[in-house]
Coordinates of C-alpha atoms (C1' of nucleotides) in Angstrom, one line a residue:
Chain Y
X4 CA -18.9 -27.2 6.8
X5 CA -16.3 -28.2 4.2
X6 CA -14.0 -26.0 2.2
X7 CA -16.5 -25.5 -0.7
X8 CA -19.2 -24.0 1.6
X9 CA -16.6 -21.9 3.4
X10 CA -15.5 -20.5 0.1
X11 CA -19.0 -19.8 -1.1
X12 CA -20.0 -18.1 2.2
X13 CA -16.9 -15.9 2.4
X14 CA -16.5 -15.2 -1.3
X15 CA -12.9 -16.4 -1.3
X16 CA -11.9 -19.0 -3.9
X17 CA -11.1 -22.5 -2.7
X18 CA -7.4 -22.4 -3.8
X19 CA -7.0 -19.1 -2.0
X20 CA -8.4 -20.5 1.2
X21 CA -5.9 -23.4 0.9
X22 CA -3.2 -20.8 0.3
X23 CA -4.2 -18.9 3.4
X24 CA -4.0 -22.1 5.5
X25 CA -0.6 -22.9 4.1
X26 CA 0.6 -19.4 4.9
X27 CA -0.6 -19.7 8.5
X28 CA -3.3 -17.0 8.1
X29 CA -6.1 -19.3 8.7
X30 CA -6.1 -22.4 11.0
X31 CA -6.6 -25.7 9.2
X32 CA -9.9 -27.4 9.4
X33 CA -10.5 -30.2 11.9
X34 CA -9.7 -33.5 10.1
X35 CA -12.6 -35.9 10.1
X36 CA -10.8 -38.4 7.9
X37 CA -7.5 -38.5 6.1
X38 CA -8.7 -36.2 3.4
X39 CA -11.7 -34.5 4.8
X40 CA -11.8 -31.6 7.2
X41 CA -14.5 -29.4 8.6
X42 CA -14.5 -25.7 9.1
X43 CA -16.7 -23.6 11.4
X44 CA -17.9 -20.0 11.7
X45 CA -14.6 -19.1 13.4
X46 CA -12.9 -19.9 10.1
X47 CA -15.5 -17.8 8.2
X48 CA -15.0 -14.8 10.5
X49 CA -11.3 -15.1 10.2
X50 CA -11.5 -15.2 6.4
X51 CA -13.7 -12.0 6.4
X52 CA -11.2 -10.3 8.7
X53 CA -8.3 -11.2 6.5
X54 CA -10.1 -9.8 3.5
X55 CA -11.0 -6.6 5.3
X56 CA -7.4 -6.0 6.4
X57 CA -6.1 -6.9 3.0
X58 CA -8.5 -5.1 0.7
X59 CA -9.6 -2.1 2.8
X60 CA -6.7 -1.8 5.3
X61 CA -4.1 -2.4 2.6
X62 CA -2.0 -4.6 4.9
X63 CA 0.3 -7.3 3.3
X64 CA -0.4 -10.9 4.0
X65 CA 2.8 -11.2 6.0
X66 CA 1.7 -8.3 8.2
X67 CA -1.7 -9.9 8.6
X68 CA -0.1 -13.2 9.5
X69 CA 2.1 -11.6 12.1
X70 CA -0.7 -9.6 13.7
X71 CA -3.1 -12.5 13.7
X72 CA -0.5 -14.8 15.1
X73 CA 0.0 -12.4 18.0
X74 CA -3.8 -12.1 18.4
X75 CA -4.1 -15.9 18.6
X76 CA -1.3 -16.4 21.1
X77 CA -2.9 -16.2 24.6
X78 CA 0.6 -16.0 26.0
X79 CA 1.2 -12.6 24.4
X80 CA 0.2 -9.8 26.7
X81 CA -2.2 -7.3 25.1
X82 CA 0.2 -4.5 24.8
X83 CA 2.7 -6.7 23.0
X84 CA 0.1 -7.6 20.4
X85 CA -0.6 -3.9 19.9
X86 CA 3.1 -3.3 19.5
X87 CA 3.3 -5.9 16.8
X88 CA 0.2 -4.4 15.2
X89 CA 1.6 -0.8 15.4
X90 CA 4.8 -1.9 13.8
X91 CA 3.2 -3.8 11.0
X92 CA 0.5 -1.3 10.2
X93 CA 3.1 1.5 9.7
X94 CA 4.3 1.5 6.1
X95 CA 7.9 0.7 7.3
X96 CA 9.9 3.9 6.4
X97 CA 13.4 3.8 5.0
X98 CA 16.0 4.3 7.7
X99 CA 18.0 7.0 6.0
X100 CA 18.5 9.8 8.5
X101 CA 18.6 13.2 6.8
X102 CA 18.4 16.7 8.2
X103 CA 14.7 16.8 7.6
X104 CA 14.1 13.8 9.7
X105 CA 16.1 15.3 12.6
X106 CA 14.0 18.4 12.4
X107 CA 10.9 16.3 12.1
X108 CA 11.7 14.4 15.3
X109 CA 12.1 17.6 17.1
X110 CA 8.7 18.7 15.8
X111 CA 7.2 15.6 17.1
X112 CA 8.8 16.0 20.5
X113 CA 7.6 19.6 20.7
X114 CA 4.1 18.5 19.7
X115 CA 3.9 15.9 22.5
X116 CA 5.2 18.5 25.0
X117 CA 2.9 21.2 23.8
X118 CA -0.2 19.0 24.0
X119 CA 0.8 17.1 27.1
X120 CA 0.4 13.8 25.2
X121 CA 1.8 10.9 27.2
X122 CA 3.7 9.1 24.5
X123 CA 7.3 8.7 23.6
X124 CA 8.5 10.6 20.5
X125 CA 10.3 7.5 19.2
X126 CA 7.5 5.1 19.5
X127 CA 6.3 3.6 16.2
X128 CA 3.6 6.2 15.8
X129 CA 6.0 9.0 16.6
X130 CA 8.5 7.8 14.1
X131 CA 5.8 7.4 11.5
X132 CA 4.7 11.0 12.1
X133 CA 8.3 12.2 11.9
X134 CA 8.7 10.3 8.6
X135 CA 5.6 12.1 7.2
X136 CA 6.8 15.5 8.3
X137 CA 10.2 14.9 6.8
X138 CA 8.7 13.7 3.5
X139 CA 6.5 16.8 3.4
X140 CA 9.5 19.0 3.8
X141 CA 11.6 17.0 1.2
X142 CA 8.7 17.3 -1.2
X143 CA 8.7 21.1 -0.9
X144 CA 5.5 21.2 1.1
X145 CA 6.8 22.1 4.5
X146 CA 4.0 24.6 4.9
X147 CA 1.6 21.8 5.3
X148 CA 3.3 21.0 8.7
X149 CA 1.6 24.1 10.0
X150 CA -1.6 22.2 10.0
X151 CA -0.2 19.8 12.7
X152 CA -2.2 21.2 15.5
X153 CA -5.5 21.3 13.5
X154 CA -4.9 17.6 12.8
X155 CA -4.0 16.8 16.4
X156 CA -7.1 18.6 17.6
X157 CA -9.1 16.3 15.4
X158 CA -7.2 13.2 16.3
X159 CA -7.9 13.5 20.0
X160 CA -11.6 12.9 20.1
X161 CA -11.3 10.2 17.4
X162 CA -8.7 8.4 19.6
X163 CA -11.0 8.7 22.6
X164 CA -13.9 7.3 20.7
X165 CA -11.7 4.4 19.4
X166 CA -10.6 3.6 22.9
X167 CA -14.2 3.8 24.2
X168 CA -15.2 1.4 21.5
X169 CA -12.6 -1.2 22.3
X170 CA -13.1 -0.7 26.0
X171 CA -16.5 -2.3 25.8
X172 CA -14.9 -5.7 25.0
X173 CA -14.3 -8.2 27.7
X174 CA -12.6 -11.3 26.2
X175 CA -8.9 -10.8 25.4
X176 CA -9.2 -11.9 21.8
X177 CA -12.2 -9.7 21.1
X178 CA -10.4 -6.8 22.6
X179 CA -7.2 -7.3 20.6
X180 CA -9.1 -7.9 17.4
X181 CA -11.2 -4.7 17.9
X182 CA -8.0 -2.7 18.3
X183 CA -6.5 -4.1 15.1
X184 CA -9.7 -3.6 13.2
X185 CA -10.3 -0.2 14.7
X186 CA -6.8 1.0 14.0
X187 CA -6.7 -0.3 10.4
X188 CA -10.2 0.2 9.2
X189 CA -10.7 3.3 11.3
X190 CA -7.9 4.8 9.3
X191 CA -9.6 4.0 6.1
X192 CA -12.9 5.3 7.4
X193 CA -11.4 8.6 8.4
X194 CA -9.6 9.0 5.1
X195 CA -12.8 8.5 3.2
X196 CA -14.7 10.9 5.4
X197 CA -12.0 13.5 5.0
X198 CA -12.2 13.3 1.2
X199 CA -15.9 13.5 1.4
X200 CA -15.5 16.6 3.6
X201 CA -13.1 18.0 1.0
X202 CA -15.8 17.7 -1.7
X203 CA -18.3 19.5 0.6
X204 CA -15.8 22.2 1.6
X205 CA -14.9 22.9 -1.9
X206 CA -18.5 22.9 -3.1
X207 CA -19.1 25.6 -0.5
X208 CA -16.0 27.6 -1.3
X209 CA -16.3 27.6 -5.1
X210 CA -20.1 27.5 -5.1
X211 CA -20.6 28.8 -8.6
X212 CA -17.4 27.9 -10.3
X213 CA -18.1 24.5 -11.5
X214 CA -16.5 22.4 -8.7
X215 CA -12.9 23.2 -8.2
X216 CA -12.1 20.6 -5.6
Chain P
X20 CA 23.4 19.0 -13.4
X21 CA 23.9 15.5 -14.8
X22 CA 22.2 12.3 -13.7
X23 CA 24.8 11.5 -11.1
X24 CA 24.4 14.7 -9.2
X25 CA 20.6 14.4 -9.5
X26 CA 20.9 10.9 -8.0
X27 CA 23.1 12.1 -5.1
X28 CA 21.0 15.1 -4.3
X29 CA 17.7 13.2 -4.3
X30 CA 19.0 9.9 -2.8
X31 CA 17.5 7.9 -5.7
X32 CA 19.9 5.5 -7.4
X33 CA 20.9 6.3 -11.0
X34 CA 19.2 3.2 -12.6
X35 CA 16.1 4.1 -10.7
X36 CA 16.1 7.6 -12.1
X37 CA 16.5 6.1 -15.6
X38 CA 13.6 3.8 -14.8
X39 CA 11.3 6.6 -13.7
X40 CA 12.1 8.5 -16.9
X41 CA 11.3 5.3 -18.9
X42 CA 8.0 5.0 -17.1
X43 CA 7.1 8.6 -17.8
X44 CA 7.2 9.6 -14.1
X45 CA 10.0 12.0 -14.6
X46 CA 10.6 14.1 -17.8
X47 CA 13.9 13.3 -19.6
X48 CA 16.8 15.6 -19.2
X49 CA 17.6 18.2 -21.9
X50 CA 20.1 16.6 -24.3
X51 CA 23.3 18.6 -24.6
X52 CA 25.0 16.0 -26.9
X53 CA 23.9 12.6 -28.1
X54 CA 24.7 11.0 -24.8
X55 CA 24.7 13.8 -22.3
X56 CA 21.7 15.4 -20.8
X57 CA 21.2 18.0 -18.1
X58 CA 18.7 18.0 -15.3
X59 CA 17.5 20.9 -13.2
X60 CA 15.8 21.6 -9.8
X61 CA 12.5 20.8 -11.3
X62 CA 13.6 17.2 -11.8
X63 CA 14.9 17.1 -8.3
X64 CA 11.6 18.3 -6.9
X65 CA 9.7 15.9 -9.0
X66 CA 11.9 13.1 -7.8
X67 CA 11.3 14.0 -4.1
X68 CA 7.6 14.2 -4.8
X69 CA 7.6 10.8 -6.4
X70 CA 9.4 9.3 -3.4
X71 CA 7.1 11.0 -1.0
X72 CA 3.9 9.7 -2.7
X73 CA 5.5 6.2 -3.1
X74 CA 7.1 5.7 0.3
X75 CA 4.8 7.7 2.6
X76 CA 1.6 7.9 0.6
X77 CA 1.8 4.3 -0.5
X78 CA 0.7 5.0 -4.1
X79 CA 1.7 2.7 -6.8
X80 CA 4.0 4.0 -9.6
X81 CA 1.2 3.6 -12.1
X82 CA -1.1 5.7 -9.9
X83 CA 1.7 8.3 -9.5
X84 CA 2.3 8.4 -13.2
X85 CA -1.4 9.0 -13.9
X86 CA -1.7 11.7 -11.3
X87 CA 1.5 13.5 -12.3
X88 CA 0.5 13.2 -16.0
X89 CA -2.7 15.0 -15.2
X90 CA -0.9 17.6 -13.1
X91 CA 1.5 18.3 -15.9
X92 CA -1.2 18.7 -18.6
X93 CA -2.3 22.3 -18.6
X94 CA -5.3 21.4 -20.8
X95 CA -6.7 19.4 -17.9
X96 CA -9.1 21.5 -15.8
X97 CA -8.2 21.4 -12.1
X98 CA -11.3 19.4 -11.0
X99 CA -10.5 16.7 -13.6
X100 CA -7.0 16.3 -12.1
X101 CA -8.6 16.0 -8.7
X102 CA -10.9 13.4 -10.1
X103 CA -8.0 11.4 -11.3
X104 CA -6.2 11.8 -8.0
X105 CA -9.3 10.8 -6.0
X106 CA -9.7 7.7 -8.1
X107 CA -6.1 6.6 -8.0
X108 CA -5.7 7.4 -4.3
X109 CA -8.5 5.1 -3.3
X110 CA -7.4 1.5 -2.9
X111 CA -9.7 0.3 -5.8
X112 CA -12.3 -1.8 -4.1
X113 CA -13.6 -5.0 -5.6
X114 CA -16.9 -4.5 -7.4
X115 CA -18.9 -7.3 -5.7
X116 CA -22.2 -5.9 -4.6
X117 CA -23.3 -7.7 -1.4
X118 CA -26.1 -6.8 1.0
X119 CA -23.6 -5.1 3.3
X120 CA -22.6 -2.7 0.5
X121 CA -26.2 -1.8 -0.2
X122 CA -26.7 -1.0 3.5
X123 CA -23.4 0.9 3.6
X124 CA -24.5 3.1 0.6
X125 CA -27.6 4.0 2.5
X126 CA -25.6 4.9 5.5
X127 CA -23.4 7.2 3.4
X128 CA -26.4 8.9 1.9
X129 CA -28.0 9.3 5.3
X130 CA -24.7 10.8 6.6
X131 CA -24.5 13.3 3.8
X132 CA -28.2 14.2 4.4
X133 CA -27.8 14.5 8.2
X134 CA -24.7 16.7 8.0
X135 CA -25.8 18.7 5.0
X136 CA -22.6 17.8 3.1
X137 CA -22.7 18.9 -0.5
X138 CA -21.4 15.7 -2.0
X139 CA -22.8 12.9 -4.0
X140 CA -23.0 9.6 -2.2
X141 CA -21.6 7.8 -5.2
X142 CA -18.6 10.0 -5.8
X143 CA -15.2 8.2 -5.3
X144 CA -14.9 9.2 -1.7
X145 CA -18.5 8.1 -1.0
X146 CA -17.9 4.8 -2.5
X147 CA -14.7 4.4 -0.6
X148 CA -16.6 5.1 2.6
X149 CA -19.3 2.7 1.7
X150 CA -16.6 0.1 1.0
X151 CA -15.1 0.6 4.5
X152 CA -18.5 0.4 6.3
X153 CA -19.3 -2.8 4.4
X154 CA -16.0 -4.3 5.2
X155 CA -16.5 -3.5 8.9
X156 CA -19.8 -5.2 8.9
X157 CA -18.5 -8.2 7.0
X158 CA -15.6 -8.5 9.5
X159 CA -18.1 -8.6 12.4
X160 CA -17.3 -5.1 13.6
X161 CA -20.4 -3.3 12.5
X162 CA -20.5 -1.6 15.9
X163 CA -17.6 0.5 14.8
X164 CA -19.9 2.2 12.3
X165 CA -21.5 4.0 15.3
X166 CA -18.4 6.2 15.4
X167 CA -19.2 7.6 12.0
X168 CA -20.3 11.0 13.4
X169 CA -17.4 11.3 15.8
X170 CA -15.1 10.8 12.8
X171 CA -17.1 13.1 10.6
X172 CA -17.0 15.8 13.3
X173 CA -13.2 15.5 13.2
X174 CA -13.0 15.4 9.4
X175 CA -14.8 18.7 8.9
X176 CA -12.2 21.1 10.4
X177 CA -9.4 19.1 8.9
X178 CA -10.9 19.4 5.5
X179 CA -11.4 23.2 6.0
X180 CA -7.8 23.5 7.0
X181 CA -6.7 21.5 3.9
X182 CA -8.7 23.7 1.6
X183 CA -7.3 26.8 3.3
X184 CA -3.8 25.5 2.8
X185 CA -4.2 24.9 -0.9
X186 CA -6.2 28.1 -1.4
X187 CA -3.1 30.1 -0.8
X188 CA -1.6 28.8 -4.1
X189 CA -2.0 30.9 -7.2
X190 CA -0.3 29.0 -10.0
X191 CA -2.4 26.1 -11.4
X192 CA 0.4 23.6 -11.1
X193 CA 1.2 24.6 -7.5
X194 CA -2.4 24.3 -6.6
X195 CA -2.9 20.9 -8.1
X196 CA 0.3 19.6 -6.6
X197 CA -0.7 20.9 -3.2
X198 CA -4.0 19.1 -3.4
X199 CA -2.4 15.9 -4.3
X200 CA 0.3 16.2 -1.6
X201 CA -2.2 17.4 1.0
X202 CA -4.6 14.6 0.3
X203 CA -2.1 11.8 0.2
X204 CA 0.4 12.9 2.9
X205 CA -2.2 14.6 5.0
X206 CA -3.9 11.2 5.2
X207 CA -0.6 9.7 6.5
X208 CA -0.1 12.6 8.9
X209 CA -3.5 12.2 10.4
X210 CA -3.1 8.4 10.7
X211 CA 0.2 8.8 12.6
X212 CA -1.3 11.5 14.9
X213 CA -4.3 9.3 15.6
X214 CA -2.0 6.4 16.6
X215 CA 0.0 8.8 18.8
X216 CA -3.3 10.0 20.4
X217 CA -4.2 6.3 21.0
X218 CA -1.0 5.9 22.9
X219 CA -1.8 9.0 25.0
X220 CA -5.4 8.0 25.6
X221 CA -4.6 4.5 26.7
X222 CA -1.7 5.8 28.9
X223 CA -4.4 7.9 30.6
X224 CA -7.0 5.2 30.8
X225 CA -4.8 2.5 32.1
X226 CA -2.5 4.7 34.1
X227 CA -1.2 2.1 36.5
X228 CA -1.8 -1.1 34.6
X229 CA 1.4 -1.4 32.6
X230 CA 0.2 0.0 29.3
X231 CA -2.8 -1.8 27.9
X232 CA -3.2 0.0 24.7
Chain S
dG8 C1' 47.0 11.5 -24.8
dG9 C1' 45.8 7.8 -22.1
dA10 C1' 43.6 5.9 -18.1
dT11 C1' 39.4 6.2 -15.5
dA12 C1' 35.0 7.3 -14.3
dG13 C1' 30.5 8.7 -15.8
dT14 C1' 26.5 9.0 -19.3
dG15 C1' 22.3 7.9 -22.1
dG16 C1' 19.8 4.2 -23.8
dA17 C1' 18.1 -0.4 -24.2
dA18 C1' 17.3 -5.1 -22.7
dA19 C1' 17.2 -8.7 -19.6
dG20 C1' 16.9 -10.3 -15.1
dC21 C1' 15.4 -10.4 -10.2
dA22 C1' 12.9 -10.5 -5.7
dC23 C1' 8.7 -10.3 -3.9
dT24 C1' 3.5 -10.6 -3.4
dA25 C1' -0.8 -12.7 -3.9
dC26 C1' -2.6 -15.7 -6.0
dT27 C1' -4.0 -19.7 -9.7
dA28 C1' -3.5 -24.1 -12.0
dT29 C1' -2.6 -28.7 -12.1
dC30 C1' -2.2 -33.1 -10.3
dC31 C1' -3.3 -36.9 -7.3
dA32 C1' -5.5 -40.3 -4.3
dT33 C1' -9.3 -40.4 -1.7
dA34 C1' -14.1 -39.3 -0.1
dA35 C1' -18.8 -37.8 -0.5
dT36 C1' -23.0 -37.8 -3.3
dG37 C1' -26.7 -39.0 -6.5
Chain E
dC23 C1' -20.8 -46.6 -9.9
dA24 C1' -20.1 -42.2 -12.3
dT25 C1' -19.6 -37.5 -10.9
dT26 C1' -18.2 -34.1 -8.1
dA27 C1' -15.6 -32.4 -4.2
dT28 C1' -11.7 -32.6 -1.0
dG29 C1' -7.0 -32.2 1.2
dG30 C1' -2.4 -31.8 0.1
dA31 C1' 1.4 -30.8 -2.7
dT32 C1' 4.0 -28.6 -6.4
dA33 C1' 4.5 -25.5 -10.0
dG34 C1' 3.2 -21.7 -12.6
dT35 C1' 1.6 -16.8 -13.2
dA36 C1' 0.8 -11.7 -13.4
dG37 C1' 2.1 -7.5 -11.6
dT38 C1' 5.3 -4.3 -9.2
dG39 C1' 9.5 -2.0 -8.4
dC40 C1' 13.5 -2.1 -9.2
dT41 C1' 18.7 -3.8 -10.6
dT42 C1' 22.0 -5.7 -13.7
dT43 C1' 24.3 -5.8 -17.7
dC44 C1' 25.7 -4.2 -21.9
dC45 C1' 27.1 -0.7 -25.3
dA46 C1' 29.2 3.2 -27.5
dC47 C1' 30.3 7.5 -26.2
dT48 C1' 31.8 11.6 -23.2
dA49 C1' 34.0 14.1 -19.5
dT50 C1' 37.8 14.5 -16.4
dC51 C1' 42.2 14.1 -14.4
dC52 C1' 47.0 13.5 -14.6

DNA sequence: GGATAGTGGAAAGCACTACTATCCATAATG
DNA sequence: CATTATGGATAGTAGTGCTTTCCACTATCC
């Protein structure tokens, strides 16, 4: 197929497709003559993936380019790709170390110890968590940190299900892509479910008060 | 205190504080003379809240302005404020209705039915969920949708804990702010925990294989 | 009282992101 | 053979989140 059909089938405007190719997000089409190229379903799938990560996952194009570049490089071991993904998926905290952040890091270490989680406190996810805890305290909502274990209880089965889902993949590229999609879109899926559950919970709690939550 | 001290205590540069005042995110200081104003702890807290929502929550300044404006307006009933928050927290999906979105809406309605959740399928959270499901299918990862119930099981206790946390507030403004903070930063907190749990789960699953996940 | 630093307010400028528009020579299509 | 589409390049654009610069004025220190 040529770029027009690719555009129609993916819903992405032609100039935008060209832009993605320029930016290295999408491989160029196979040239059939000096100014004609053909695209296949791989291009279409890649385009849909880009739009999902961009629109729903909220990743930046540069983050997507980096992640997809690692996915496409067969020389990259799987865990390196996931490292890239983990770094680029995290909103990239400022590096100012205040007292709240020091406390928060201790909280994270204590949580890992308490739950017996086999993870380093200073891995990207641990740093992200510490950043959130510090922000909560700085914003005057340190009390929210008490919910850590409730949240962690909920995160465990979700993480197991995620791993089980990606574990069904055999091809390296499929596996890596599943992890990226699962991590990014799974986050959005849980967030939406949590807000739906808020609506339900407050409908139950304030049954006759006209919807407080 | 004057703007310099406010800046030092909050870590936000003076021109940025001025900018936030201009944009209506932060109320102006109380003028003590034509070109001197004084700020109090309320300003400091508000600044920390803005930075938390911006840096950790990933909200845009315009979304923050809208949410805070509703929080500050005592005439706004609580549930209206939450409506504003819900709308602005969601990444604002495109409005293109494809076959995947129609299927996804049915999935959401079925989920609510199945679980007995008291929420409308077309509320902001429901639309957000449908958007995610549709994006998963479009990206070729419709299988991930099978995890919906695992995720929903996890979301329920989290939502109950959230409501319990905000339920301890008495003053209207405290309550509303708690909901906003809880919704936005709670999302970030769960996301980080989930990724930490991924690290743990894959350390267990691939114990001696050099860290596959 | 005089130098220095800080202040409120306004305006302009800037870096970045994600496109969008325009142009061109060439190629496919009816 | 006219119309439309294509690949490729360059330039322009809208929005976001600041940052810079300017000004007259005020506070502070010696």
